[in-house]
């Protein structure tokens, strides 16, 4: 990991306007961001890769898109009104407010993952921790609810309180029956959703890693309660090697061990096989996106950190510059949510099983992802730099399927008809590829600009192009160049982008 990786990636994001704090011309509000032209392309590529993998390429998962503003009754039923809290500790002198676990981690330089708020409060006392800003005394910890509230309607006496959803999952549970009937699905099947979630985080930090407005990509997979182990892992997932940190190991302060998903199941380290299945699916997807598995691990939640709805949760963690932290989580939500909504809404949310003529409340395994967290992780994992002759060159080694721009087109010069020829090549590629045309500065500068945002291929138009209709095709990662005829260019680019041919074999 290069020194100062976080600062470097954030600075690149802001400088090239991939993503930057919102409302810059006024004063930004912490935890909210805008995405510029390249950022929005990367974000959409991630989103569509996820949707293709988890929804389109499966016949047992369908999608939906729920509303952002929801009645509080939904969140009473889900438990969020009462339990979706973070521990907040305030300074008695300067009144600054801190998230208790973050404050402890910062002051003691250790992970407090899994400790209860009471235990953390004890640590504050034992270590005589004071306000890091003014050294004032800290008050008792209080739970702080993370949900944003808003008002709906124009009439004064209208019952108009509403909530901005803090997760997408509840919309899926509330619509479970409607979607199941519309899609005519039998158990087991899943419903997926990508969309905004809002959390009034006490301390938004680490750029888009912890924001107050972000997108979640969630899949609720509904299973017959007696068939939680009825599945097979595809052969190529079974043997994937993962670093595993089980709850038991954490209690005994042990190290993670390298296991396959098959071993994870054979050793009964996870309660249900469908849970192993979805963890393997998530892991495999990360590998397909090109993430380095050495930077990833699976960590089980210890009982004190389990959410109110979960009987077992495993996070896929990434080794960020600020430590191992959750990239995504896979939870066993059991029948908690459907039962709660059934009880509160008084609507039957059970599923009728034809073979046994029984009604059951399905159990749920939930892979839950944050789109922006994945965005930042992918950038950090792809960041490379090389210093030559006192000049540092940055390359984002992004998978071609994610790169915001797939191919740049550069005329060597603007004169002698090269610009016109270049424009022609660009317009030809544009309908099939995400392409840009760049004629500013030296070709070297243009390569550097393209490398820095991860553009995998560049096409240069030179004087030979005018006579023989060939161009130079340059590969970002090897910086190798090859002469390619214009007639073959789209097909060759396509094969390179799909990964069906290597540049060296072109
Ligand atoms: P954390 O422990 O980091 O606060 P969480 O356990 O509250 O996360 P979940 O409720 O499991 O997170 O949400 C699912 C996913 O949504 C997370 O794995 C993460 O990728 C993303 N996510 C959660 N909170 C945020 C946030 N404030 N900003 C960006 N992404 C988030």
Short mmCIF file of C-alpha atoms and ligand atoms in Angstrom, two decimals:
data_model
loop_
_atom_site.label_atom_id
_atom_site.label_comp_id
_atom_site.label_asym_id
_atom_site.label_seq_id
_atom_site.Cartn_x
_atom_site.Cartn_y
_atom_site.Cartn_z
CA UNK A 1 0.00 0.00 0.00
CA UNK A 2 1.62 3.33 -1.03
CA UNK A 3 2.30 5.78 1.84
CA UNK A 4 -0.57 8.19 2.39
CA UNK A 5 -2.87 6.14 0.13
CA UNK A 6 -6.08 7.61 1.52
CA UNK A 7 -4.95 11.21 1.03
CA UNK A 8 -3.68 10.42 -2.47
CA UNK A 9 -6.89 8.76 -3.62
CA UNK A 10 -9.09 11.46 -2.09
CA UNK A 11 -6.97 14.17 -3.67
CA UNK A 12 -7.21 12.45 -7.07
CA UNK A 13 -11.00 12.15 -6.67
CA UNK A 14 -11.39 15.82 -5.85
CA UNK A 15 -8.86 17.14 -8.41
CA UNK A 16 -10.28 15.13 -11.32
CA UNK A 17 -13.80 15.77 -10.01
CA UNK A 18 -14.74 12.13 -9.65
CA UNK A 19 -16.37 12.97 -6.33
CA UNK A 20 -16.14 16.01 -4.08
CA UNK A 21 -18.00 17.61 -1.16
CA UNK A 22 -21.40 18.92 -2.21
CA UNK A 23 -22.38 22.59 -2.65
CA UNK A 24 -18.78 23.73 -2.80
CA UNK A 25 -19.74 27.25 -3.84
CA UNK A 26 -21.64 27.62 -0.56
CA UNK A 27 -20.50 25.78 2.51
CA UNK A 28 -20.62 22.01 2.27
CA UNK A 29 -22.48 19.95 4.82
CA UNK A 30 -20.30 17.10 6.13
CA UNK A 31 -21.18 13.67 4.81
CA UNK A 32 -22.76 14.71 1.47
CA UNK A 33 -21.01 14.45 -1.90
CA UNK A 34 -21.49 15.21 -5.60
CA UNK A 35 -20.17 12.97 -8.36
CA UNK A 36 -18.65 14.53 -11.50
CA UNK A 37 -18.53 13.14 -15.08
CA UNK A 38 -15.96 10.39 -14.48
CA UNK A 39 -17.24 9.51 -11.01
CA UNK A 40 -20.77 9.01 -12.17
CA UNK A 41 -19.57 6.64 -14.92
CA UNK A 42 -17.58 4.54 -12.43
CA UNK A 43 -20.51 4.50 -10.04
CA UNK A 44 -22.91 3.38 -12.78
CA UNK A 45 -20.49 0.68 -13.95
CA UNK A 46 -20.29 -0.69 -10.40
CA UNK A 47 -24.02 -0.54 -10.00
CA UNK A 48 -24.74 -2.30 -13.28
CA UNK A 49 -22.06 -4.94 -12.64
CA UNK A 50 -23.71 -5.67 -9.28
CA UNK A 51 -27.20 -5.75 -10.82
CA UNK A 52 -26.09 -8.06 -13.61
CA UNK A 53 -24.35 -10.45 -11.26
CA UNK A 54 -26.92 -10.56 -8.46
CA UNK A 55 -30.15 -10.10 -10.43
CA UNK A 56 -30.04 -10.39 -14.24
CA UNK A 57 -27.83 -13.46 -14.43
CA UNK A 58 -29.99 -15.40 -11.96
CA UNK A 59 -33.45 -16.82 -12.35
CA UNK A 60 -34.09 -16.84 -8.59
CA UNK A 61 -33.66 -13.10 -7.95
CA UNK A 62 -35.88 -10.21 -9.09
CA UNK A 63 -35.52 -6.47 -8.56
CA UNK A 64 -37.62 -3.65 -7.15
CA UNK A 65 -37.26 0.04 -6.43
CA UNK A 66 -38.98 1.44 -3.33
CA UNK A 67 -39.69 4.97 -2.11
CA UNK A 68 -37.13 6.98 -0.15
CA UNK A 69 -39.65 8.67 2.15
CA UNK A 70 -41.56 6.26 4.30
CA UNK A 71 -44.06 6.27 7.20
CA UNK A 72 -42.56 6.00 10.71
CA UNK A 73 -44.76 2.95 11.33
CA UNK A 74 -42.51 0.95 8.98
CA UNK A 75 -39.52 1.78 11.15
CA UNK A 76 -41.38 1.11 14.38
CA UNK A 77 -42.05 -2.41 13.07
CA UNK A 78 -38.49 -2.94 11.86
CA UNK A 79 -37.06 -1.89 15.23
CA UNK A 80 -35.12 1.05 13.80
CA UNK A 81 -37.04 3.72 15.73
CA UNK A 82 -36.00 2.07 18.97
CA UNK A 83 -32.70 0.41 18.16
CA UNK A 84 -30.98 2.09 15.21
CA UNK A 85 -28.65 4.03 17.46
CA UNK A 86 -24.97 4.79 17.79
CA UNK A 87 -23.44 5.64 21.19
CA UNK A 88 -22.86 9.38 21.47
CA UNK A 89 -20.64 11.03 24.02
CA UNK A 90 -20.52 14.80 24.47
CA UNK A 91 -17.98 17.12 26.04
CA UNK A 92 -19.36 18.94 29.08
CA UNK A 93 -17.24 22.02 28.28
CA UNK A 94 -17.13 22.69 24.51
CA UNK A 95 -20.28 20.61 23.85
CA UNK A 96 -18.65 18.79 20.90
CA UNK A 97 -20.22 15.38 20.25
CA UNK A 98 -18.31 12.20 19.38
CA UNK A 99 -19.19 8.64 18.43
CA UNK A 100 -18.01 6.70 21.45
CA UNK A 101 -16.35 3.81 19.59
CA UNK A 102 -14.57 6.16 17.17
CA UNK A 103 -13.29 8.30 20.03
CA UNK A 104 -11.93 5.27 21.87
CA UNK A 105 -10.27 3.88 18.74
CA UNK A 106 -8.64 7.24 18.10
CA UNK A 107 -7.48 7.78 21.68
CA UNK A 108 -6.40 4.21 22.53
CA UNK A 109 -5.33 3.10 19.02
CA UNK A 110 -7.14 -0.22 19.35
CA UNK A 111 -10.23 -1.81 17.88
CA UNK A 112 -13.28 -1.75 20.15
CA UNK A 113 -15.41 -3.70 17.65
CA UNK A 114 -17.86 -5.86 19.56
CA UNK A 115 -17.78 -4.01 22.89
CA UNK A 116 -21.07 -2.91 24.46
CA UNK A 117 -21.64 0.84 25.09
CA UNK A 118 -21.34 0.16 28.85
CA UNK A 119 -17.96 -1.52 28.43
CA UNK A 120 -16.80 1.35 26.22
CA UNK A 121 -17.97 3.90 28.81
CA UNK A 122 -15.87 2.03 31.38
CA UNK A 123 -12.84 2.32 29.11
CA UNK A 124 -13.35 6.09 28.93
CA UNK A 125 -13.28 6.23 32.74
CA UNK A 126 -10.41 3.76 33.21
CA UNK A 127 -8.20 5.57 30.72
CA UNK A 128 -9.24 9.01 31.96
CA UNK A 129 -10.05 10.09 28.41
CA UNK A 130 -11.00 13.74 28.01
CA UNK A 131 -12.34 15.78 25.08
CA UNK A 132 -9.69 15.64 22.32
CA UNK A 133 -10.55 19.22 21.30
CA UNK A 134 -10.63 21.19 24.59
CA UNK A 135 -9.59 18.59 27.20
CA UNK A 136 -12.92 19.14 28.99
CA UNK A 137 -14.63 16.30 30.89
CA UNK A 138 -16.85 13.91 28.93
CA UNK A 139 -20.47 13.27 29.89
CA UNK A 140 -22.31 9.92 30.10
CA UNK A 141 -22.90 8.09 26.80
CA UNK A 142 -26.34 8.36 25.21
CA UNK A 143 -27.90 6.44 22.32
CA UNK A 144 -28.30 8.64 19.22
CA UNK A 145 -30.87 7.61 16.60
CA UNK A 146 -29.44 7.84 13.08
CA UNK A 147 -32.66 8.37 11.14
CA UNK A 148 -33.44 11.63 9.34
CA UNK A 149 -36.98 12.93 9.86
CA UNK A 150 -39.00 15.05 7.48
CA UNK A 151 -42.53 16.36 7.01
CA UNK A 152 -44.99 15.48 4.29
CA UNK A 153 -48.12 17.45 3.27
CA UNK A 154 -49.29 21.02 3.62
CA UNK A 155 -52.07 20.90 6.21
CA UNK A 156 -51.21 21.75 9.78
CA UNK A 157 -53.32 19.02 11.33
CA UNK A 158 -52.28 16.33 8.85
CA UNK A 159 -50.38 13.46 10.48
CA UNK A 160 -47.32 14.24 8.42
CA UNK A 161 -44.17 12.98 10.05
CA UNK A 162 -42.05 10.85 7.73
CA UNK A 163 -38.66 9.19 7.73
CA UNK A 164 -35.91 9.03 5.11
CA UNK A 165 -35.14 5.35 4.86
CA UNK A 166 -31.90 4.35 6.63
CA UNK A 167 -31.67 1.11 4.64
CA UNK A 168 -33.30 -0.27 1.52
CA UNK A 169 -34.05 -3.68 3.07
CA UNK A 170 -37.31 -2.77 4.84
CA UNK A 171 -38.99 -1.74 1.60
CA UNK A 172 -38.27 -5.23 0.30
CA UNK A 173 -39.80 -6.86 3.39
CA UNK A 174 -42.87 -4.64 3.27
CA UNK A 175 -43.39 -5.47 -0.43
CA UNK A 176 -42.37 -9.12 -0.12
CA UNK A 177 -45.83 -10.55 -0.87
CA UNK A 178 -46.60 -8.14 -3.73
CA UNK A 179 -43.30 -8.78 -5.48
CA UNK A 180 -43.45 -12.54 -4.94
CA UNK A 181 -46.92 -12.71 -6.47
CA UNK A 182 -46.05 -10.38 -9.36
CA UNK A 183 -42.92 -12.37 -10.21
CA UNK A 184 -44.61 -15.73 -9.47
CA UNK A 185 -41.57 -16.95 -7.53
CA UNK A 186 -41.40 -19.99 -5.26
CA UNK A 187 -39.00 -20.39 -2.35
CA UNK A 188 -36.09 -19.95 -2.35
CA UNK A 189 -35.90 -16.66 -4.20
CA UNK A 190 -34.50 -13.18 -3.67
CA UNK A 191 -35.53 -9.57 -4.11
CA UNK A 192 -32.81 -7.00 -4.76
CA UNK A 193 -32.78 -3.26 -4.68
CA UNK A 194 -30.26 -0.49 -5.33
CA UNK A 195 -31.03 2.94 -3.98
CA UNK A 196 -30.39 5.78 -1.58
CA UNK A 197 -30.22 5.37 2.18
CA UNK A 198 -29.82 8.20 4.67
CA UNK A 199 -28.11 8.06 8.06
CA UNK A 200 -27.42 11.01 10.29
CA UNK A 201 -23.96 9.68 11.17
CA UNK A 202 -22.49 11.30 14.30
CA UNK A 203 -19.11 11.57 12.66
CA UNK A 204 -19.05 11.17 8.87
CA UNK A 205 -15.44 10.42 8.02
CA UNK A 206 -12.97 8.89 5.61
CA UNK A 207 -14.54 10.64 2.63
CA UNK A 208 -17.37 8.62 1.04
CA UNK A 209 -16.63 5.60 3.26
CA UNK A 210 -18.96 6.99 5.93
CA UNK A 211 -21.39 9.48 4.47
CA UNK A 212 -24.84 10.65 5.51
CA UNK A 213 -26.40 10.00 2.11
CA UNK A 214 -25.29 6.93 0.18
CA UNK A 215 -26.59 4.08 -1.96
CA UNK A 216 -27.12 0.57 -0.78
CA UNK A 217 -27.23 -2.52 -2.95
CA UNK A 218 -29.17 -5.11 -0.96
CA UNK A 219 -30.51 -8.56 -1.64
CA UNK A 220 -32.97 -10.32 0.63
CA UNK A 221 -32.97 -14.04 -0.13
CA UNK A 222 -36.08 -15.83 1.20
CA UNK A 223 -35.72 -19.50 2.13
CA UNK A 224 -38.01 -22.17 3.58
CA UNK A 225 -37.04 -22.29 7.28
CA UNK A 226 -36.44 -26.05 7.11
CA UNK A 227 -34.29 -25.83 3.97
CA UNK A 228 -31.60 -23.43 5.09
CA UNK A 229 -28.89 -25.91 4.07
CA UNK A 230 -30.44 -27.02 0.77
CA UNK A 231 -28.01 -25.56 -1.72
CA UNK A 232 -24.84 -26.33 -3.61
CA UNK A 233 -21.96 -23.94 -4.03
CA UNK A 234 -20.75 -23.67 -7.65
CA UNK A 235 -17.49 -25.61 -8.02
CA UNK A 236 -15.38 -22.50 -8.65
CA UNK A 237 -16.61 -20.83 -5.42
CA UNK A 238 -16.04 -23.86 -3.18
CA UNK A 239 -12.28 -23.69 -3.38
CA UNK A 240 -11.84 -19.91 -3.15
CA UNK A 241 -9.34 -19.21 -0.39
CA UNK A 242 -10.39 -16.63 2.19
CA UNK A 243 -8.88 -15.29 5.39
CA UNK A 244 -11.45 -16.02 8.08
CA UNK A 245 -11.71 -14.43 11.50
CA UNK A 246 -14.44 -16.21 13.45
CA UNK A 247 -16.09 -14.71 16.56
CA UNK A 248 -14.47 -17.38 18.73
CA UNK A 249 -11.01 -16.49 17.42
CA UNK A 250 -11.57 -12.81 18.19
CA UNK A 251 -12.62 -13.59 21.75
CA UNK A 252 -9.32 -15.44 22.22
CA UNK A 253 -7.39 -12.71 20.40
CA UNK A 254 -6.30 -15.18 17.72
CA UNK A 255 -5.22 -14.64 14.13
CA UNK A 256 -7.34 -15.27 11.04
CA UNK A 257 -6.88 -18.52 9.14
CA UNK A 258 -6.89 -19.23 5.43
CA UNK A 259 -9.80 -21.50 4.52
CA UNK A 260 -11.93 -22.36 1.52
CA UNK A 261 -15.69 -21.75 1.53
CA UNK A 262 -16.10 -25.51 1.47
CA UNK A 263 -14.06 -25.81 4.68
CA UNK A 264 -16.04 -22.99 6.25
CA UNK A 265 -19.16 -25.10 5.80
CA UNK A 266 -17.58 -28.51 6.55
CA UNK A 267 -16.22 -27.21 9.86
CA UNK A 268 -19.69 -25.85 10.73
CA UNK A 269 -18.28 -22.39 11.32
CA UNK A 270 -21.44 -20.87 9.82
CA UNK A 271 -24.91 -21.94 10.94
CA UNK A 272 -26.55 -22.31 7.54
CA UNK A 273 -25.29 -23.31 4.13
CA UNK A 274 -27.24 -20.58 2.29
CA UNK A 275 -25.26 -18.10 4.38
CA UNK A 276 -21.99 -19.64 3.15
CA UNK A 277 -23.42 -19.58 -0.39
CA UNK A 278 -24.07 -15.82 -0.34
CA UNK A 279 -20.73 -15.02 1.29
CA UNK A 280 -19.01 -16.98 -1.47
CA UNK A 281 -21.13 -15.20 -4.10
CA UNK A 282 -20.05 -11.81 -2.71
CA UNK A 283 -16.41 -12.81 -2.48
CA UNK A 284 -16.42 -14.12 -6.04
CA UNK A 285 -17.99 -10.87 -7.25
CA UNK A 286 -15.21 -8.85 -5.61
CA UNK A 287 -12.64 -11.01 -7.40
CA UNK A 288 -14.48 -10.44 -10.69
CA UNK A 289 -14.20 -6.70 -10.07
CA UNK A 290 -10.45 -7.21 -9.81
CA UNK A 291 -9.92 -6.68 -6.05
CA UNK A 292 -6.83 -8.25 -4.52
CA UNK A 293 -7.98 -11.03 -2.12
CA UNK A 294 -4.93 -10.34 0.07
CA UNK A 295 -6.64 -7.07 1.03
CA UNK A 296 -9.88 -8.80 2.01
CA UNK A 297 -11.01 -10.98 4.89
CA UNK A 298 -14.21 -12.43 6.34
CA UNK A 299 -14.94 -11.45 9.92
CA UNK A 300 -17.80 -12.76 12.01
CA UNK A 301 -19.61 -10.34 14.32
CA UNK A 302 -19.17 -11.17 17.99
CA UNK A 303 -22.49 -11.36 19.82
CA UNK A 304 -22.33 -7.84 21.33
CA UNK A 305 -22.11 -6.19 17.93
CA UNK A 306 -24.93 -8.11 16.22
CA UNK A 307 -27.74 -5.86 14.95
CA UNK A 308 -31.12 -6.30 16.63
CA UNK A 309 -32.45 -8.30 13.66
CA UNK A 310 -29.48 -10.62 13.12
CA UNK A 311 -28.66 -14.03 14.55
CA UNK A 312 -25.36 -14.23 12.67
CA UNK A 313 -23.45 -11.71 10.57
CA UNK A 314 -20.21 -11.94 8.66
CA UNK A 315 -18.57 -8.87 7.16
CA UNK A 316 -16.26 -8.83 4.20
CA UNK A 317 -13.64 -6.41 5.46
CA UNK A 318 -11.07 -4.49 3.45
CA UNK A 319 -7.66 -3.41 4.71
CA UNK A 320 -8.17 0.36 4.50
CA UNK A 321 -5.40 2.78 5.45
CA UNK A 322 -7.49 3.36 8.63
CA UNK A 323 -7.58 -0.36 9.47
CA UNK A 324 -9.66 -3.43 8.61
CA UNK A 325 -13.26 -2.22 8.22
CA UNK A 326 -16.54 -3.46 6.82
CA UNK A 327 -16.91 -3.26 3.07
CA UNK A 328 -20.16 -5.26 3.05
CA UNK A 329 -22.09 -7.52 5.39
CA UNK A 330 -23.93 -10.80 4.99
CA UNK A 331 -26.53 -11.28 7.74
CA UNK A 332 -28.86 -14.07 8.76
CA UNK A 333 -32.02 -12.04 9.50
CA UNK A 334 -34.10 -15.18 10.18
CA UNK A 335 -37.83 -14.40 10.12
CA UNK A 336 -37.43 -11.27 12.25
CA UNK A 337 -38.46 -8.69 9.67
CA UNK A 338 -41.37 -10.49 8.03
CA UNK A 339 -42.79 -11.40 11.44
CA UNK A 340 -42.48 -7.84 12.69
CA UNK A 341 -44.19 -6.40 9.60
CA UNK A 342 -46.89 -9.05 9.75
CA UNK A 343 -47.60 -8.19 13.37
CA UNK A 344 -47.55 -4.41 12.93
CA UNK A 345 -49.39 -4.21 9.58
CA UNK A 346 -51.82 -7.02 10.42
CA UNK A 347 -51.26 -8.34 6.88
CA UNK A 348 -50.46 -11.98 6.20
CA UNK A 349 -46.86 -12.14 4.99
CA UNK A 350 -46.54 -15.91 5.09
CA UNK A 351 -45.80 -18.06 2.08
CA UNK A 352 -47.96 -21.03 1.09
CA UNK A 353 -45.92 -24.14 0.30
CA UNK A 354 -47.86 -26.26 -2.20
CA UNK A 355 -46.15 -29.59 -1.49
CA UNK A 356 -46.85 -29.58 2.25
CA UNK A 357 -49.95 -27.33 2.15
CA UNK A 358 -48.34 -25.31 4.92
CA UNK A 359 -47.90 -21.61 5.48
CA UNK A 360 -44.38 -20.61 6.46
CA UNK A 361 -42.62 -17.36 7.21
CA UNK A 362 -39.45 -17.60 5.15
CA UNK A 363 -36.03 -16.97 6.67
CA UNK A 364 -33.71 -14.47 5.09
CA UNK A 365 -30.02 -14.25 4.24
CA UNK A 366 -29.04 -10.72 3.29
CA UNK A 367 -25.93 -9.56 1.44
CA UNK A 368 -25.83 -5.80 2.02
CA UNK A 369 -23.46 -3.53 0.12
CA UNK A 370 -22.70 0.18 0.08
CA UNK A 371 -22.14 1.49 -3.45
CA UNK A 372 -19.94 4.44 -2.50
CA UNK A 373 -17.91 2.32 -0.08
CA UNK A 374 -17.27 -0.10 -2.91
CA UNK A 375 -16.41 2.85 -5.19
CA UNK A 376 -13.73 4.08 -2.78
CA UNK A 377 -12.42 0.57 -2.16
CA UNK A 378 -12.06 -0.16 -5.87
CA UNK A 379 -10.13 3.10 -6.34
CA UNK A 380 -7.80 2.37 -3.41
CA UNK A 381 -7.14 -1.15 -4.63
CA UNK A 382 -6.38 0.06 -8.16
CA UNK A 383 -4.10 2.96 -7.19
CA UNK A 384 -0.49 2.55 -8.43
CA UNK A 385 2.29 5.08 -8.60
CA UNK A 386 5.75 5.08 -10.12
CA UNK A 387 8.44 7.73 -9.74
CA UNK A 388 10.89 8.26 -12.61
CA UNK A 389 13.22 11.24 -13.01
CA UNK A 390 11.60 12.95 -10.04
CA UNK A 391 8.18 12.69 -11.65
CA UNK A 392 5.49 10.59 -10.06
CA UNK A 393 3.06 8.91 -12.44
CA UNK A 394 -0.25 7.60 -11.18
CA UNK A 395 -2.20 4.78 -12.78
CA UNK A 396 -5.55 3.40 -11.72
CA UNK A 397 -5.36 -0.27 -12.67
CA UNK A 398 -9.16 -0.52 -12.84
CA UNK A 399 -10.82 -3.51 -14.43
CA UNK A 400 -11.82 -2.43 -17.99
CA UNK A 401 -15.45 -3.18 -17.18
CA UNK A 402 -15.38 -0.52 -14.44
CA UNK A 403 -13.19 2.15 -16.02
CA UNK A 404 -15.15 5.40 -16.51
CA UNK A 405 -13.58 5.75 -19.97
CA UNK A 406 -12.68 2.63 -21.98
CA UNK A 407 -10.74 4.26 -24.78
CA UNK A 408 -9.17 7.68 -25.38
CA UNK A 409 -8.56 8.98 -28.88
CA UNK A 410 -5.59 11.28 -29.42
CA UNK A 411 -4.55 12.98 -32.68
CA UNK A 412 -0.76 13.45 -32.62
CA UNK A 413 -1.24 17.07 -33.72
CA UNK A 414 -4.23 19.26 -34.37
CA UNK A 415 -2.96 20.28 -37.82
CA UNK A 416 -2.60 18.59 -41.26
CA UNK A 417 -5.97 16.87 -41.07
CA UNK A 418 -5.04 14.74 -38.02
CA UNK A 419 -7.73 16.33 -35.82
CA UNK A 420 -10.41 15.64 -38.45
CA UNK A 421 -9.22 12.04 -38.85
CA UNK A 422 -9.16 11.66 -35.05
CA UNK A 423 -12.70 13.01 -34.75
CA UNK A 424 -13.81 10.47 -37.35
CA UNK A 425 -12.22 7.59 -35.40
CA UNK A 426 -13.75 8.88 -32.16
CA UNK A 427 -17.28 9.18 -33.65
CA UNK A 428 -16.94 5.65 -34.99
CA UNK A 429 -16.05 4.22 -31.57
CA UNK A 430 -18.54 6.30 -29.56
CA UNK A 431 -21.69 4.21 -30.16
CA UNK A 432 -20.01 1.01 -28.88
CA UNK A 433 -17.51 2.18 -26.26
CA UNK A 434 -17.24 4.78 -23.56
CA UNK A 435 -14.74 6.99 -25.43
CA UNK A 436 -13.23 10.47 -25.09
CA UNK A 437 -11.41 12.64 -27.59
CA UNK A 438 -8.45 14.60 -26.22
CA UNK A 439 -6.18 16.88 -28.23
CA UNK A 440 -4.78 19.02 -25.40
CA UNK A 441 -1.00 19.09 -24.68
CA UNK A 442 1.68 16.56 -25.58
CA UNK A 443 0.71 12.93 -26.21
CA UNK A 444 2.74 12.00 -23.10
CA UNK A 445 0.61 14.33 -20.98
CA UNK A 446 -2.53 12.90 -22.51
CA UNK A 447 -1.45 9.32 -21.71
CA UNK A 448 -0.73 10.39 -18.14
CA UNK A 449 -4.16 12.05 -17.82
CA UNK A 450 -5.84 8.90 -19.11
CA UNK A 451 -3.77 6.52 -16.90
CA UNK A 452 -4.62 8.55 -13.83
CA UNK A 453 -8.34 7.84 -14.25
CA UNK A 454 -7.85 4.25 -15.31
CA UNK A 455 -8.56 4.41 -19.05
CA UNK A 456 -7.34 0.98 -20.23
CA UNK A 457 -6.68 1.79 -23.92
CA UNK A 458 -5.61 4.79 -25.97
CA UNK A 459 -5.65 5.20 -29.74
CA UNK A 460 -3.24 7.63 -31.39
CA UNK A 461 -3.76 9.02 -34.87
CA UNK A 462 -0.50 9.98 -36.63
CA UNK A 463 0.69 10.79 -40.14
CA UNK A 464 0.74 7.10 -41.15
CA UNK A 465 -2.95 6.89 -40.29
CA UNK A 466 -3.67 9.35 -43.09
CA UNK A 467 -2.06 7.05 -45.66
CA UNK A 468 -2.63 3.49 -44.42
CA UNK A 469 -5.61 3.72 -42.02
CA UNK A 470 -3.71 2.20 -39.10
CA UNK A 471 -3.47 3.64 -35.56
CA UNK A 472 -1.35 3.02 -32.48
CA UNK A 473 -3.20 1.20 -29.73
CA UNK A 474 -1.64 1.59 -26.28
CA UNK A 475 -2.24 -0.62 -23.26
CA UNK A 476 -2.42 1.22 -19.90
CA UNK A 477 -0.90 -1.47 -17.70
CA UNK A 478 2.06 -2.57 -19.81
CA UNK A 479 2.36 0.75 -21.75
CA UNK A 480 2.99 -1.50 -24.78
CA UNK A 481 1.88 -0.19 -28.15
CA UNK A 482 0.65 -2.03 -31.26
CA UNK A 483 -0.24 -0.95 -34.75
CA UNK A 484 -3.84 -1.84 -35.56
CA UNK A 485 -5.90 -1.24 -38.70
CA UNK A 486 -8.93 1.00 -38.28
CA UNK A 487 -11.13 -1.69 -39.81
CA UNK A 488 -10.16 -4.14 -37.03
CA UNK A 489 -10.03 -1.63 -34.18
CA UNK A 490 -13.60 -2.01 -32.79
CA UNK A 491 -13.45 -5.79 -32.79
CA UNK A 492 -10.00 -5.90 -31.18
CA UNK A 493 -11.00 -3.36 -28.54
CA UNK A 494 -14.09 -5.36 -27.79
CA UNK A 495 -12.12 -8.55 -27.26
CA UNK A 496 -9.63 -6.76 -25.03
CA UNK A 497 -12.38 -5.22 -22.92
CA UNK A 498 -14.18 -8.53 -22.56
CA UNK A 499 -10.90 -10.14 -21.51
CA UNK A 500 -11.07 -12.74 -24.29
CA UNK A 501 -7.60 -11.78 -25.52
CA UNK A 502 -4.49 -10.37 -23.82
CA UNK A 503 -2.84 -7.27 -25.22
CA UNK A 504 0.44 -9.15 -25.73
CA UNK A 505 -1.39 -11.76 -27.84
CA UNK A 506 -3.27 -9.25 -29.97
P1 LIG B 1 -20.69 0.50 9.79
O1 LIG B 1 -20.45 -0.55 10.85
O2 LIG B 1 -19.49 0.77 8.94
O3 LIG B 1 -21.38 1.72 10.31
P2 LIG B 1 -23.13 -0.81 9.26
O4 LIG B 1 -22.88 -2.13 9.89
O5 LIG B 1 -23.97 0.18 9.96
O6 LIG B 1 -21.74 -0.14 8.80
P3 LIG B 1 -25.00 -1.85 7.44
O7 LIG B 1 -26.16 -1.33 8.17
O8 LIG B 1 -24.71 -3.31 7.50
O9 LIG B 1 -23.70 -1.04 7.82
O10 LIG B 1 -25.12 -1.38 5.92
C1 LIG B 1 -24.74 -2.16 4.81
C2 LIG B 1 -23.67 -1.51 4.00
O11 LIG B 1 -23.98 -0.15 3.71
C3 LIG B 1 -22.31 -1.42 4.70
O12 LIG B 1 -21.61 -2.63 4.55
C4 LIG B 1 -21.63 -0.30 3.96
O13 LIG B 1 -21.07 -0.75 2.75
C5 LIG B 1 -22.80 0.62 3.63
N1 LIG B 1 -22.86 1.74 4.58
C6 LIG B 1 -23.39 1.72 5.83
N2 LIG B 1 -23.28 2.92 6.40
C7 LIG B 1 -22.68 3.72 5.49
C8 LIG B 1 -22.31 5.09 5.48
N3 LIG B 1 -22.57 5.89 6.51
N4 LIG B 1 -21.73 5.59 4.37
C9 LIG B 1 -21.47 4.81 3.30
N5 LIG B 1 -21.81 3.50 3.25
C10 LIG B 1 -22.41 2.96 4.33
#
